[in-house]
Short mmCIF file of C-alpha atoms and ligand atoms in Angstrom, two decimals:
data_model
loop_
_atom_site.label_atom_id
_atom_site.label_comp_id
_atom_site.label_asym_id
_atom_site.label_seq_id
_atom_site.Cartn_x
_atom_site.Cartn_y
_atom_site.Cartn_z
CA MET A 1 18.87 19.68 -1.99
CA HIS A 2 18.73 16.80 0.43
CA ALA A 3 16.60 17.39 3.44
CA THR A 4 17.38 14.37 5.60
CA ILE A 5 19.85 11.55 6.29
CA CYS A 6 17.28 9.13 4.85
CA ASP A 7 17.27 11.10 1.58
CA LEU A 8 21.04 10.75 1.51
CA ILE A 9 20.82 7.00 2.14
CA THR A 10 18.19 6.70 -0.62
CA ASP A 11 20.46 8.49 -3.06
CA LEU A 12 23.49 6.36 -2.21
CA VAL A 13 21.54 3.11 -2.63
CA GLN A 14 20.16 4.47 -5.91
CA ASN A 15 23.78 4.90 -7.01
CA SER A 16 24.28 1.18 -6.38
CA ILE A 17 21.14 0.35 -8.34
CA GLU A 18 22.29 2.62 -11.17
CA ALA A 19 25.65 0.80 -11.14
CA ASN A 20 23.71 -2.39 -11.98
CA ALA A 21 24.33 -4.06 -8.62
CA LYS A 22 22.58 -7.40 -8.17
CA GLU A 23 23.24 -7.56 -4.44
CA ILE A 24 23.14 -4.51 -2.18
CA THR A 25 23.53 -4.54 1.60
CA LEU A 26 22.44 -1.53 3.59
CA ASN A 27 23.45 -1.36 7.23
CA VAL A 28 22.10 1.46 9.42
CA GLU A 29 23.12 1.43 13.08
CA GLU A 30 22.05 4.15 15.47
CA THR A 31 23.13 4.78 19.03
CA LYS A 32 22.60 7.88 21.15
CA THR A 33 25.96 9.22 20.03
CA ASN A 34 26.74 7.66 16.66
CA LEU A 35 25.03 6.92 13.35
CA LYS A 36 26.82 4.34 11.25
CA VAL A 37 25.79 3.59 7.67
CA VAL A 38 27.42 1.09 5.31
CA ILE A 39 26.23 0.49 1.75
CA ALA A 40 27.96 -2.36 -0.07
CA ASP A 41 27.18 -3.35 -3.65
CA ASN A 42 28.49 -5.67 -6.34
CA GLY A 43 27.83 -3.20 -9.14
CA LYS A 44 30.17 -1.99 -11.86
CA GLY A 45 32.49 -0.18 -9.44
CA MET A 46 34.72 2.77 -10.21
CA SER A 47 38.28 3.21 -11.38
CA ALA A 48 40.57 5.23 -9.10
CA GLU A 49 40.18 8.12 -11.52
CA THR A 50 36.38 7.99 -11.54
CA LEU A 51 36.33 7.70 -7.76
CA GLU A 52 38.38 10.89 -7.47
CA LYS A 53 35.99 12.72 -9.78
CA ALA A 54 32.95 11.35 -8.00
CA LYS A 55 33.92 13.31 -4.90
CA ASP A 56 33.68 16.54 -6.87
CA PRO A 57 30.24 18.17 -6.54
CA PHE A 58 30.47 19.55 -10.05
CA TRP A 59 30.84 16.20 -11.68
CA SER A 60 28.39 13.46 -12.64
CA ASP A 61 29.18 10.76 -15.19
CA GLY A 62 27.15 12.64 -17.80
CA LEU A 63 25.18 9.51 -18.67
CA LYS A 64 22.54 9.32 -15.96
CA HIS A 65 20.84 12.64 -16.32
CA LYS A 66 21.55 14.40 -19.54
CA HIS A 67 20.08 17.61 -18.21
CA ARG A 68 22.24 17.71 -15.11
CA LYS A 69 26.00 17.44 -15.04
CA VAL A 70 26.19 17.86 -11.30
CA GLY A 71 26.32 14.87 -8.95
CA LEU A 72 24.62 15.29 -5.61
CA GLY A 73 24.88 12.06 -3.64
CA LEU A 74 28.57 11.67 -2.76
CA PRO A 75 29.42 15.37 -2.46
CA PHE A 76 26.52 15.83 -0.07
CA LEU A 77 27.84 12.96 2.01
CA PHE A 78 31.33 14.47 2.24
CA GLN A 79 29.97 17.92 2.95
CA THR A 80 27.72 16.64 5.74
CA SER A 81 30.44 14.57 7.41
CA GLU A 82 32.94 17.42 7.18
CA MET A 83 30.50 19.95 8.54
CA THR A 84 29.56 17.80 11.52
CA GLY A 85 32.88 16.20 12.42
CA GLY A 86 32.00 12.76 11.07
CA ASN A 87 33.89 10.58 8.64
CA ALA A 88 33.12 8.96 5.29
CA GLN A 89 34.98 6.46 3.12
CA ILE A 90 34.42 4.94 -0.30
CA GLU A 91 36.15 1.84 -1.50
CA SER A 92 35.58 0.76 -5.04
CA GLU A 93 37.01 -1.67 -7.52
CA GLU A 94 36.04 -1.76 -11.15
CA SER A 95 33.66 -4.62 -12.03
CA VAL A 96 33.77 -5.85 -8.42
CA GLY A 97 31.74 -3.33 -6.48
CA THR A 98 31.63 -0.36 -4.18
CA THR A 99 31.36 0.15 -0.45
CA VAL A 100 30.37 3.49 0.99
CA ALA A 101 30.65 3.83 4.77
CA PHE A 102 30.14 6.75 7.11
CA ASN A 103 29.86 7.63 10.77
CA LEU A 104 28.07 10.75 11.94
CA ASP A 105 27.98 12.32 15.38
CA GLN A 106 24.37 12.16 16.62
CA THR A 107 25.03 14.88 19.17
CA ASN A 108 26.18 17.45 16.61
CA VAL A 109 23.63 20.25 16.30
CA ASP A 110 24.37 20.70 12.60
CA LEU A 111 23.44 17.13 11.70
CA PRO A 112 20.48 17.05 9.27
CA MET A 113 17.25 15.46 10.57
CA PHE A 114 17.21 11.67 10.28
CA GLY A 115 13.97 11.63 8.25
CA ASN A 116 11.50 8.84 7.63
CA PHE A 117 13.26 5.49 7.36
CA THR A 118 10.10 3.53 6.47
CA THR A 119 9.30 5.66 3.42
CA ALA A 120 12.91 5.57 2.27
CA MET A 121 13.00 1.75 2.49
CA ILE A 122 9.71 1.39 0.61
CA THR A 123 11.10 3.61 -2.13
CA LEU A 124 14.19 1.43 -2.44
CA LEU A 125 12.43 -1.94 -2.09
CA THR A 126 9.90 -1.11 -4.80
CA TYR A 127 12.31 0.66 -7.11
CA GLY A 128 12.23 -0.99 -10.52
CA PHE A 129 15.41 -3.08 -10.37
CA ASP A 130 15.77 -6.84 -10.30
CA GLY A 131 18.59 -7.23 -7.77
CA ASN A 132 18.35 -7.99 -4.07
CA LEU A 133 18.52 -5.43 -1.28
CA LYS A 134 19.33 -6.57 2.24
CA ILE A 135 18.53 -4.20 5.09
CA GLU A 136 20.30 -4.53 8.45
CA ARG A 137 18.96 -2.02 10.91
CA SER A 138 19.58 -1.39 14.58
CA VAL A 139 18.85 1.21 17.25
CA ASP A 140 20.94 0.70 20.39
CA SER A 141 20.67 -3.01 21.22
CA LYS A 142 17.51 -3.76 19.18
CA SER A 143 17.68 -4.79 15.56
CA TYR A 144 16.00 -6.44 12.58
CA THR A 145 17.07 -7.57 9.16
CA VAL A 146 14.98 -8.10 6.07
CA SER A 147 15.70 -8.58 2.39
CA LYS A 148 13.81 -7.76 -0.76
CA GLN A 149 13.97 -11.44 -1.72
CA GLU A 150 12.27 -12.55 1.51
CA LEU A 151 9.61 -9.89 1.11
CA GLN A 152 8.93 -10.95 -2.48
CA GLU A 153 8.60 -14.55 -1.35
CA ALA A 154 6.02 -13.49 1.23
CA LEU A 155 4.12 -10.88 -0.78
CA GLY A 156 4.64 -11.62 -4.45
CA ASP A 157 4.83 -8.51 -6.64
CA LEU A 158 5.89 -5.74 -4.24
CA ASN A 159 4.50 -3.03 -6.48
CA ASP A 160 0.83 -3.79 -6.23
CA LEU A 161 -1.26 -1.84 -3.78
CA GLU A 162 -1.99 -4.74 -1.39
CA SER A 163 1.71 -5.59 -1.14
CA LEU A 164 2.74 -1.97 -0.75
CA THR A 165 0.26 -1.50 2.07
CA LEU A 166 1.46 -4.62 3.92
CA LEU A 167 5.09 -3.76 3.21
CA LYS A 168 4.60 -0.35 4.80
CA GLN A 169 3.03 -1.94 7.90
CA PHE A 170 5.88 -4.44 8.12
CA ILE A 171 8.66 -1.84 8.08
CA GLU A 172 6.68 0.56 10.27
CA THR A 173 6.04 -2.01 13.01
CA ASN A 174 9.66 -3.19 12.96
CA GLU A 175 10.83 0.42 13.22
CA GLU A 176 8.42 1.06 16.12
CA GLU A 177 9.76 -2.00 17.89
CA ILE A 178 13.42 -0.99 17.72
CA ASN A 179 12.75 2.69 18.40
CA GLY A 180 10.40 1.94 21.33
CA MET B 1 0.88 -2.27 16.47
CA ALA B 2 3.05 -5.26 17.40
CA LYS B 3 6.08 -6.02 15.26
CA MET B 4 5.11 -8.00 12.15
CA THR B 5 7.00 -11.11 11.12
CA LEU B 6 7.54 -12.42 7.59
CA GLU B 7 5.26 -15.34 8.47
CA GLU B 8 2.40 -12.96 9.36
CA LEU B 9 3.08 -10.98 6.24
CA ARG B 10 2.75 -14.12 4.13
CA ASN B 11 -0.51 -15.13 5.82
CA LEU B 12 -2.05 -11.68 5.50
CA ARG B 13 -1.19 -11.60 1.82
CA GLU B 14 -2.75 -15.02 1.30
CA SER B 15 -6.00 -14.10 3.03
CA LYS B 16 -6.22 -10.81 1.10
CA LYS B 17 -5.83 -12.74 -2.14
CA LYS B 18 -8.71 -15.04 -1.27
CA GLU B 19 -10.88 -12.10 -0.28
CA MET B 20 -10.47 -10.50 -3.64
CA THR B 21 -13.26 -11.42 -6.00
CA GLN B 22 -12.44 -12.05 -9.63
CA ARG B 23 -12.86 -8.97 -11.71
CA ASP B 24 -13.86 -9.04 -15.34
CA ASP B 25 -11.15 -6.59 -16.29
CA GLU B 26 -8.55 -8.77 -14.60
CA GLY B 27 -4.96 -8.17 -15.59
CA LYS B 28 -5.71 -4.66 -16.75
CA SER B 29 -4.67 -2.63 -13.74
CA ALA B 30 -3.80 1.03 -13.57
CA GLN B 31 -0.10 1.90 -13.31
CA ILE B 32 1.43 4.83 -11.48
CA ILE B 33 5.12 5.61 -11.95
CA ILE B 34 6.62 8.22 -9.64
CA GLY B 35 9.84 10.03 -10.59
CA MET B 36 11.96 9.80 -7.44
CA GLY B 37 15.39 11.07 -8.45
CA THR B 38 17.31 13.27 -6.06
CA CYS B 39 15.35 16.18 -7.44
CA GLY B 40 12.05 14.29 -7.01
CA ILE B 41 12.81 13.47 -3.41
CA ALA B 42 13.66 17.05 -2.63
CA ALA B 43 10.46 18.19 -4.24
CA GLY B 44 8.32 15.90 -2.11
CA ALA B 45 7.84 12.78 -4.25
CA LYS B 46 7.62 10.81 -1.02
CA ASP B 47 4.59 12.80 0.11
CA ALA B 48 3.01 12.05 -3.25
CA PHE B 49 3.74 8.34 -2.78
CA ASP B 50 2.14 8.26 0.68
CA ALA B 51 -0.86 10.21 -0.63
CA PHE B 52 -1.36 7.75 -3.52
CA LEU B 53 -1.19 4.78 -1.16
CA ASP B 54 -3.63 6.34 1.27
CA GLU B 55 -6.13 7.60 -1.30
CA LEU B 56 -6.15 4.35 -3.33
CA ASN B 57 -6.71 2.33 -0.17
CA SER B 58 -9.50 4.55 1.10
CA HIS B 59 -11.30 4.12 -2.23
CA ASN B 60 -10.46 0.44 -2.37
CA VAL B 61 -8.80 0.69 -5.79
CA THR B 62 -6.68 -2.37 -5.13
CA ASP B 63 -5.87 -3.28 -8.73
CA THR B 64 -3.26 -0.58 -9.04
CA LYS B 65 0.52 -0.81 -9.27
CA ILE B 66 2.87 1.87 -8.04
CA THR B 67 6.45 1.92 -9.24
CA GLN B 68 9.14 4.42 -8.38
CA THR B 69 11.90 5.34 -10.69
CA GLY B 70 14.90 7.65 -10.72
CA CYS B 71 14.92 11.12 -12.15
CA MET B 72 12.70 11.39 -15.24
CA GLY B 73 14.76 14.27 -16.54
CA LEU B 74 12.10 16.85 -15.86
CA CYS B 75 13.54 18.27 -12.66
CA PHE B 76 11.91 21.65 -13.01
CA SER B 77 8.47 20.12 -12.56
CA GLU B 78 9.28 17.32 -10.12
CA PRO B 79 7.74 15.33 -8.70
CA THR B 80 6.52 13.95 -12.00
CA VAL B 81 4.08 11.08 -12.12
CA GLU B 82 3.19 8.94 -15.10
CA VAL B 83 -0.31 7.48 -15.04
CA ASP B 84 -1.42 4.67 -17.30
CA VAL B 85 -5.07 3.65 -17.03
CA PRO B 86 -6.25 0.99 -19.51
CA GLY B 87 -8.31 2.60 -22.26
CA MET B 88 -7.00 6.10 -21.55
CA PRO B 89 -4.04 8.02 -22.96
CA ARG B 90 -0.84 7.67 -20.93
CA VAL B 91 -0.22 10.98 -19.16
CA ILE B 92 2.68 12.58 -17.30
CA TYR B 93 1.72 14.99 -14.55
CA GLY B 94 4.12 17.59 -13.16
CA ASN B 95 4.39 19.20 -9.73
CA VAL B 96 2.49 16.40 -8.04
CA ASP B 97 2.15 17.09 -4.33
CA ASP B 98 -0.10 15.39 -1.78
CA LYS B 99 -3.20 17.24 -3.01
CA VAL B 100 -2.60 16.61 -6.70
CA ALA B 101 -1.90 12.92 -6.00
CA ARG B 102 -5.30 12.61 -4.32
CA ARG B 103 -6.98 14.38 -7.25
CA ILE B 104 -5.29 12.00 -9.72
CA VAL B 105 -6.78 9.04 -7.85
CA LYS B 106 -10.28 10.53 -7.66
CA GLU B 107 -10.49 12.24 -11.05
CA HIS B 108 -8.21 10.21 -13.33
CA ILE B 109 -8.09 6.67 -11.93
CA ILE B 110 -11.63 6.47 -10.57
CA GLY B 111 -13.42 9.17 -12.59
CA LYS B 112 -11.55 8.46 -15.88
CA ALA B 113 -11.06 12.18 -16.53
CA LEU B 114 -7.64 13.84 -16.92
CA VAL B 115 -6.49 16.37 -14.33
CA SER B 116 -5.86 18.89 -17.08
CA ASP B 117 -4.27 21.67 -15.05
CA HIS B 118 -1.36 19.41 -14.04
CA ILE B 119 -0.67 17.60 -17.28
CA PHE B 120 2.94 17.88 -18.27
CA ASP B 121 2.87 15.71 -21.35
CA LYS B 122 0.20 13.78 -23.22
CA PRO B 123 -0.25 12.45 -26.74
CA ALA B 124 -1.39 14.97 -29.36
CA ALA B 125 -5.13 15.61 -29.30
CA ASP B 126 -5.79 13.86 -32.62
CA ILE B 127 -4.69 10.48 -31.27
CA ILE B 128 -6.92 10.67 -28.20
CA LYS B 129 -10.07 8.77 -29.03
N1 ADP C 1 27.91 2.64 -5.97
C1 ADP C 1 28.49 3.14 -7.09
N2 ADP C 1 28.97 2.30 -8.04
C2 ADP C 1 29.54 2.79 -9.17
N3 ADP C 1 29.67 4.10 -9.46
C3 ADP C 1 29.21 4.98 -8.56
C4 ADP C 1 28.59 4.57 -7.33
N4 ADP C 1 28.25 5.67 -6.63
C5 ADP C 1 28.61 6.73 -7.38
N5 ADP C 1 29.18 6.33 -8.54
C6 ADP C 1 29.72 7.22 -9.60
O1 ADP C 1 29.89 8.51 -9.05
C7 ADP C 1 29.13 9.48 -9.76
C8 ADP C 1 28.61 10.54 -8.82
O2 ADP C 1 27.63 10.03 -7.96
P1 ADP C 1 26.62 11.01 -7.26
O3 ADP C 1 27.40 12.00 -6.47
O4 ADP C 1 25.58 10.27 -6.50
O5 ADP C 1 25.96 11.78 -8.45
P2 ADP C 1 24.94 11.21 -9.56
O6 ADP C 1 24.43 9.89 -9.06
O7 ADP C 1 23.89 12.25 -9.59
O8 ADP C 1 25.73 11.11 -10.83
C9 ADP C 1 28.05 8.68 -10.46
O9 ADP C 1 27.59 9.30 -11.63
C10 ADP C 1 28.76 7.35 -10.76
O10 ADP C 1 29.50 7.43 -11.95
MG1 MG C 2 23.53 9.65 -7.17
#
């Protein structure tokens, strides 16, 4: 199962990638009391019927993983927000895109650990898909934004070791700055 | 470390490129593909990723590519890692944790010998040269 909030975010962005999104925006805003996450994509979207099913933990579209008929991403989100007094919404329109948004109470003792944001972002930025991913990140009043496109322009192929190493330093130092 | 800007990132990348001497096996780099599906994440694929990055850097094996992919459909032995070294059979390793990742770098990628006790899938013996 998911260990951290960052695992959950990774899974939700992977859903966007798997829905063939070409443009994904991930917004993660933390304050002392609230964690707000919004993931917006222009992927294939869901019909009202699919959206209803997607909230069911014992349903997955049956195409992604032939061995597993159980979806984990969305149900885990709803379970976490219910358990901790947060809220979560999904809006989706077929062939337009999907927006998943949630707010979690940072002071709730049952909230899973936040996890390692840097590693999660490296996973998503180097994931083999050719769309763009824009990251908007803030902690209290400090923030940074960066996109996969900008990083590719600066580093070239993000998957080679030199790029990966620099990419890790880039995200790490930006995280240090806003968390400091 | 001070916060890095995109400009610094670009410059660092440029200077690293110049530093790198031409290799005679250019273009033939090793490939590592890490299965990172929900199951892979839970099973510690991220630790494996960090271990690969660290071990490859400490041995200066810069001509390597690391790609991450979703679930490879082998959840029961996640994290799974596919390793493709030019001139060697393509291999899928199962249950790759930090330690196994470091062994793959030292034994497989540098030493050109398979880490047999963690092989999940490889071509039949008669097609290995
Ligand atoms: N961003 C999205 N765009 C389109 N469809 C989505 C999106 N997110 C989820 N879905 C649909 O909801 C289903 C359930 O998602 P999830 O709970 O993450 O489980 P899984 O990804 O393992 O199938 C997916 O299989 C997919 O059909
Ligand atoms: Mg999913």
